[in-house]
């Protein structure tokens, strides 16, 4: 054997082929060729009567080797289908011995064996659909033959892994092994030899299912309702249907064809991009992976308002005790009551038991005194967005917190370096920017100050994972990654209103594009008064008169959004459905008149182009300035914090798909319009990439 990651050992008449390529036996070229080599050697050895194929305790195999994607080795023979066919064709019985992950190509490999034994908790699944694909190495043809149509549809169309024990009694699992897997597998192989059991080849099984058409139709209906423009689930059903209607080899050919076609879809491209992007986001280029983390066993939260309450819930959910501080008892009581009400709503939906609600509530200690933070390992402030207030808070934290405690701010826009400078320990200060509602939204921007220590960053990233957030590191700038881009997006949308569109048209066009919510609905939800206050503050700081925009006129009229029953839209009492309002139309018309604008017709395509390219252009600047480490980090921010459509993979991947030269050309056109804002000038990085024929990703 030449392979470095496959071994062949003899145990009497049983040959054991063991895969060992950390972390999860990804089926790259080395492993594929090693398996075939070992199989040939075992076949040629007359003393061998049966073969056991196994992996490690962690994984039989987690599937394709993701690090090989896009390299020449990905297509190098033997490909996975060839390896599986070789196992299946073996004249000597092959037993797959499964522990840990047995997913995707890993499960397909096991399906090529004649028998399978597994630990009860081994995790079996075909998750390809989650990457917008279908199993491309026979999974759609062999699995239905082994577990039946309905069970196979569940595994293939939804992609969730299932414990091996659940397949007891089906031809998928011949024996569940308690204890030593390899000893059990060898014993099973000897039984096969002793009894001269016929080799069970999945391909030879004739799949019979009297209710096939009804089951397939039911699956199609279910998927059509939930797939939201993703083609893969339906293609999975079609492929499984072939296992009934077509001979095996034809089913395999059709599966391959469908797999290749799905590979080329923008949806699969987006899902694969997101898969890789989420993993990349966790890696900090200049913070070693083995950085020693700080221990976080208790948390303090300051402010029990909108954000503080939600932030607190994250830690209670993860079993971490929280000391929650407010200025007044009344605010504290109100904050606690909201947390309890949220939990009780979850309980009513059956997501929590009454005991779990009490367990969580018991973990929170309300306080009015900063002294209560003296033992906290981490304190997060979510007080008013005002530098003077932040100053008071951080000065006090510096006095009361123990050395080494992490001091975090949830600020949306303020300069984290200034905040850090209020303390004598700026290395311990970090931004932890949650998104509203903080107990629901998956995104966390971890804001790295100029002096933030590497272990504080690494600890923040690990903590994010613990509370089930997806964290992206951002440098310090106005609004960090997400809100800084959002400002340009909002400006583009407002510019379109000024030019001639109505909020409902813009929201409609962007929602058709796939955004969860258009910018004006979002503004009404978040409250228009926040932006109004910021603009007033900035004008005052700059010592200039504010030039009110339509949003300011709405606020002047007391229309702050949903909370006042009207903003861009109006709302009926107790309802959240936005109703287009003539009052808004009149305010807009007056604004245009005052500004000397003759309204023009704006097309939906223009809406999407301007709003998306505004995001992309600012994203390019953010990337160029090193505020974001990678374009894919920006995509993760937009997908998880701003309702960007998953099937498009984020604004930067969207721009790659459109073609960067096209983006630049459009931006130049916008920038050349009379009175155009300077921000429409294409970002230098964007121009550079476009000219070099490159993309962001
Ligand atoms: P909020 O007004 O709902 O809550 C702020 C709370 O802080 C209030 O309950 C107030 O009583 C309390 N507070 C104020 N000063 C305090 C002090 N010195 N000590 C103790 N408590 C004090 O505000 P919010 O929306 O939760 O925002 C809080 C912070 O989070 C701000 O920095 C904001 O920019 C940021 N943020 C808000 C959102 C959002 O969507 N609301 C999203 C991300 C970040």
XYZ file of C-alpha atoms in Angstrom, residues 245-561:
317
model
C -39.434 3.983 -13.114
C -35.997 3.393 -14.650
C -33.460 0.578 -14.760
C -30.559 1.185 -12.344
C -28.007 2.326 -14.923
C -30.420 4.734 -16.557
C -31.341 6.104 -13.115
C -27.642 6.658 -12.450
C -27.174 8.449 -15.767
C -30.122 10.735 -15.104
C -28.892 11.417 -11.565
C -25.508 12.480 -12.950
C -27.120 14.689 -15.534
C -29.315 16.412 -12.932
C -26.342 16.806 -10.579
C -24.260 18.540 -13.259
C -27.178 20.814 -14.177
C -27.756 21.803 -10.530
C -24.048 22.533 -10.096
C -24.431 25.307 -12.654
C -27.501 26.950 -11.101
C -27.033 30.333 -9.399
C -28.909 28.967 -6.388
C -26.432 26.155 -5.803
C -23.558 28.526 -6.430
C -24.990 30.814 -3.761
C -25.528 28.032 -1.221
C -22.033 26.647 -1.734
C -20.642 30.151 -1.414
C -22.493 30.654 1.868
C -21.315 27.284 3.187
C -17.688 28.253 2.555
C -18.228 31.859 3.651
C -19.586 30.865 7.069
C -16.524 28.755 7.715
C -14.186 31.460 6.474
C -15.792 34.137 8.651
C -14.789 32.262 11.796
C -11.100 32.483 10.851
C -9.172 35.606 11.836
C -6.178 36.008 9.551
C -3.871 37.441 12.230
C -5.178 35.635 15.311
C -3.682 32.138 15.666
C -6.272 29.345 15.871
C -4.736 28.109 19.139
C -5.023 31.481 20.936
C -5.856 30.819 24.589
C -9.407 31.980 25.243
C -10.629 33.888 28.279
C -13.075 32.014 30.467
C -16.618 33.366 30.188
C -18.749 31.922 32.973
C -20.847 34.942 33.890
C -22.101 37.928 31.946
C -23.271 41.424 32.801
C -25.653 43.403 30.594
C -26.321 47.136 30.993
C -29.653 48.418 29.776
C -32.805 46.294 29.739
C -34.342 47.987 26.703
C -34.957 46.621 23.209
C -31.443 45.285 22.769
C -30.330 44.563 26.329
C -33.272 42.231 26.944
C -32.679 40.246 23.763
C -28.934 40.083 24.395
C -29.594 38.763 27.897
C -31.841 36.003 26.537
C -29.017 34.672 24.339
C -26.888 33.950 27.370
C -29.732 32.569 29.488
C -30.538 30.207 26.606
C -26.931 29.004 26.642
C -27.085 28.418 30.410
C -24.876 31.387 31.359
C -25.935 33.523 34.328
C -26.534 37.208 33.582
C -26.519 40.218 35.877
C -28.822 42.785 34.264
C -28.433 46.435 35.246
C -30.742 49.405 34.754
C -30.846 52.948 36.064
C -34.320 52.707 37.608
C -36.288 49.872 39.180
C -39.180 50.580 36.861
C -37.057 50.056 33.717
C -35.585 46.920 35.230
C -39.013 45.474 36.001
C -40.219 46.306 32.531
C -37.182 44.680 30.905
C -37.541 41.521 32.982
C -41.254 41.325 32.238
C -40.510 41.479 28.507
C -37.971 38.655 28.782
C -40.477 36.542 30.697
C -43.224 37.302 28.194
C -40.971 36.232 25.303
C -40.214 32.938 27.045
C -43.862 32.370 27.870
C -44.755 32.931 24.219
C -42.214 30.254 23.287
C -43.818 28.023 25.889
C -47.267 28.547 24.365
C -45.838 27.454 21.018
C -44.505 24.314 22.697
C -40.867 25.313 22.253
C -40.115 25.475 25.979
C -41.512 23.660 28.997
C -42.698 25.678 32.020
C -39.687 24.302 33.921
C -37.325 25.557 31.233
C -38.854 29.024 31.421
C -38.240 29.096 35.171
C -34.696 27.729 34.758
C -33.870 30.546 32.388
C -35.480 33.257 34.478
C -33.587 31.948 37.524
C -30.290 32.647 35.735
C -30.880 36.389 35.556
C -30.028 38.647 38.493
C -31.533 42.137 38.227
C -29.568 44.986 39.761
C -29.315 48.749 40.027
C -25.725 48.668 41.347
C -22.557 48.444 39.284
C -20.858 46.568 42.157
C -22.776 43.503 41.016
C -20.415 43.321 38.022
C -17.288 42.759 40.088
C -17.154 39.031 39.244
C -18.450 39.230 35.659
C -16.188 37.826 32.939
C -17.898 39.892 30.257
C -20.085 42.998 30.417
C -22.055 44.217 27.396
C -23.599 47.659 27.420
C -26.778 48.364 25.481
C -27.597 51.832 26.815
C -28.700 54.877 24.799
C -26.716 55.580 21.628
C -24.994 58.638 23.033
C -21.268 59.151 23.582
C -21.696 60.910 26.930
C -23.777 58.048 28.284
C -21.278 55.507 26.952
C -18.487 57.478 28.620
C -20.151 57.327 32.034
C -20.804 53.621 31.629
C -17.278 52.669 30.521
C -15.566 54.846 33.159
C -17.621 53.064 35.790
C -16.967 49.622 34.313
C -13.240 50.349 34.361
C -13.535 51.037 38.087
C -15.646 48.048 39.120
C -14.761 45.178 36.781
C -12.036 42.676 37.621
C -8.836 42.654 35.577
C -9.207 40.632 32.367
C -12.978 41.101 32.149
C -14.103 41.812 28.577
C -15.934 45.136 28.236
C -18.221 45.205 25.219
C -20.393 47.812 23.544
C -23.455 47.128 21.425
C -23.188 50.533 19.782
C -24.517 50.738 16.219
C -22.515 53.704 14.975
C -20.281 55.243 17.632
C -16.482 55.126 17.471
C -15.381 52.075 19.449
C -11.850 53.421 19.822
C -13.181 56.497 21.596
C -15.262 54.271 23.849
C -12.209 52.105 24.602
C -10.230 55.225 25.477
C -12.663 55.964 28.337
C -11.018 53.010 30.111
C -7.453 52.276 31.164
C -7.760 48.889 29.460
C -8.605 49.471 25.791
C -7.191 46.022 24.985
C -10.176 44.497 26.807
C -12.789 46.529 24.919
C -14.615 45.082 21.917
C -17.808 45.803 20.021
C -20.464 43.111 20.141
C -23.056 44.479 17.745
C -26.231 42.420 17.939
C -29.164 42.862 15.572
C -32.756 43.397 16.538
C -34.492 41.280 17.806
C -31.246 40.191 19.448
C -32.623 36.878 20.697
C -33.657 35.941 17.149
C -31.272 37.450 14.593
C -28.312 35.221 13.824
C -25.771 37.909 13.013
C -23.199 39.331 15.408
C -20.692 41.933 14.239
C -17.609 41.650 16.399
C -16.047 45.095 16.237
C -12.309 45.141 16.535
C -10.910 48.330 18.002
C -7.392 49.536 17.239
C -6.239 48.123 20.589
C -8.559 45.116 21.041
C -6.421 42.169 22.192
C -6.300 39.061 19.960
C -7.561 36.814 22.756
C -10.531 39.130 23.323
C -11.426 38.755 19.660
C -10.921 34.987 19.683
C -13.013 34.696 22.865
C -15.776 36.813 21.304
C -15.861 34.563 18.241
C -16.027 31.416 20.380
C -18.734 32.946 22.537
C -20.758 33.809 19.430
C -20.721 30.163 18.481
C -21.824 29.164 21.971
C -24.878 31.435 21.759
C -25.559 30.166 18.214
C -24.706 33.369 16.382
C -22.750 33.744 13.207
C -20.016 36.263 13.895
C -18.215 38.497 11.438
C -15.323 40.746 12.424
C -15.596 44.397 11.459
C -13.100 47.202 11.825
C -14.105 50.551 13.298
C -15.982 52.967 11.024
C -19.309 54.760 11.054
C -21.910 51.975 11.114
C -19.396 49.128 10.817
C -19.961 46.777 7.866
C -23.722 46.398 7.825
C -25.114 49.798 8.765
C -22.476 51.670 6.785
C -23.631 49.860 3.642
C -27.250 50.238 4.668
C -26.803 54.011 4.707
C -25.864 53.992 0.997
C -28.691 51.614 0.198
C -31.144 53.849 2.032
C -29.775 56.911 0.254
C -30.262 55.190 -3.108
C -33.857 54.304 -2.200
C -34.563 57.855 -0.996
C -33.022 59.234 -4.174
C -35.470 57.151 -6.184
C -38.388 58.557 -4.194
C -37.167 62.062 -4.901
C -36.796 61.204 -8.580
C -40.303 59.896 -9.073
C -40.940 56.496 -7.434
C -43.203 55.790 -4.460
C -42.056 53.848 -1.375
C -44.439 50.989 -2.165
C -42.990 50.597 -5.657
C -39.430 50.495 -4.359
C -40.282 48.055 -1.574
C -42.195 45.908 -4.072
C -39.324 45.775 -6.563
C -36.771 44.872 -3.910
C -39.033 42.281 -2.335
C -39.540 40.737 -5.765
C -35.752 40.637 -6.028
C -35.906 38.604 -2.826
C -35.240 41.026 0.033
C -37.241 39.997 3.092
C -38.477 43.574 3.468
C -38.080 46.739 1.387
C -36.214 49.711 2.912
C -39.325 51.798 3.662
C -41.149 48.993 5.432
C -37.938 48.342 7.322
C -37.663 52.020 8.242
C -41.203 52.027 9.596
C -40.454 48.917 11.624
C -37.194 50.227 13.112
C -38.567 53.740 13.744
C -37.825 56.763 11.558
C -37.029 58.943 14.563
C -33.659 57.240 15.110
C -32.277 58.389 11.755
C -33.891 61.805 12.199
C -32.136 62.273 15.541
C -28.820 61.162 14.047
C -29.128 63.583 11.130
C -29.994 66.437 13.472
C -27.039 65.571 15.701
C -24.631 65.356 12.773
C -25.809 68.677 11.359
C -25.384 70.292 14.774
C -21.906 68.768 15.200
C -20.913 70.049 11.761
C -22.445 73.437 12.584
C -24.618 73.450 9.458
C -28.350 73.831 8.863
C -30.064 70.538 8.236
C -31.487 70.131 4.764
C -34.537 68.011 5.608
C -35.276 64.984 3.422
C -38.673 63.346 3.004
C -38.035 61.073 5.993
C -37.416 64.164 8.162
C -40.660 65.717 6.932
C -42.474 62.543 7.963
C -40.928 62.790 11.433
C -41.782 66.477 11.675
C -45.376 65.364 11.076
C -45.102 62.900 13.982
C -44.920 59.888 11.677
C -42.181 57.714 13.237
C -43.331 54.409 11.690
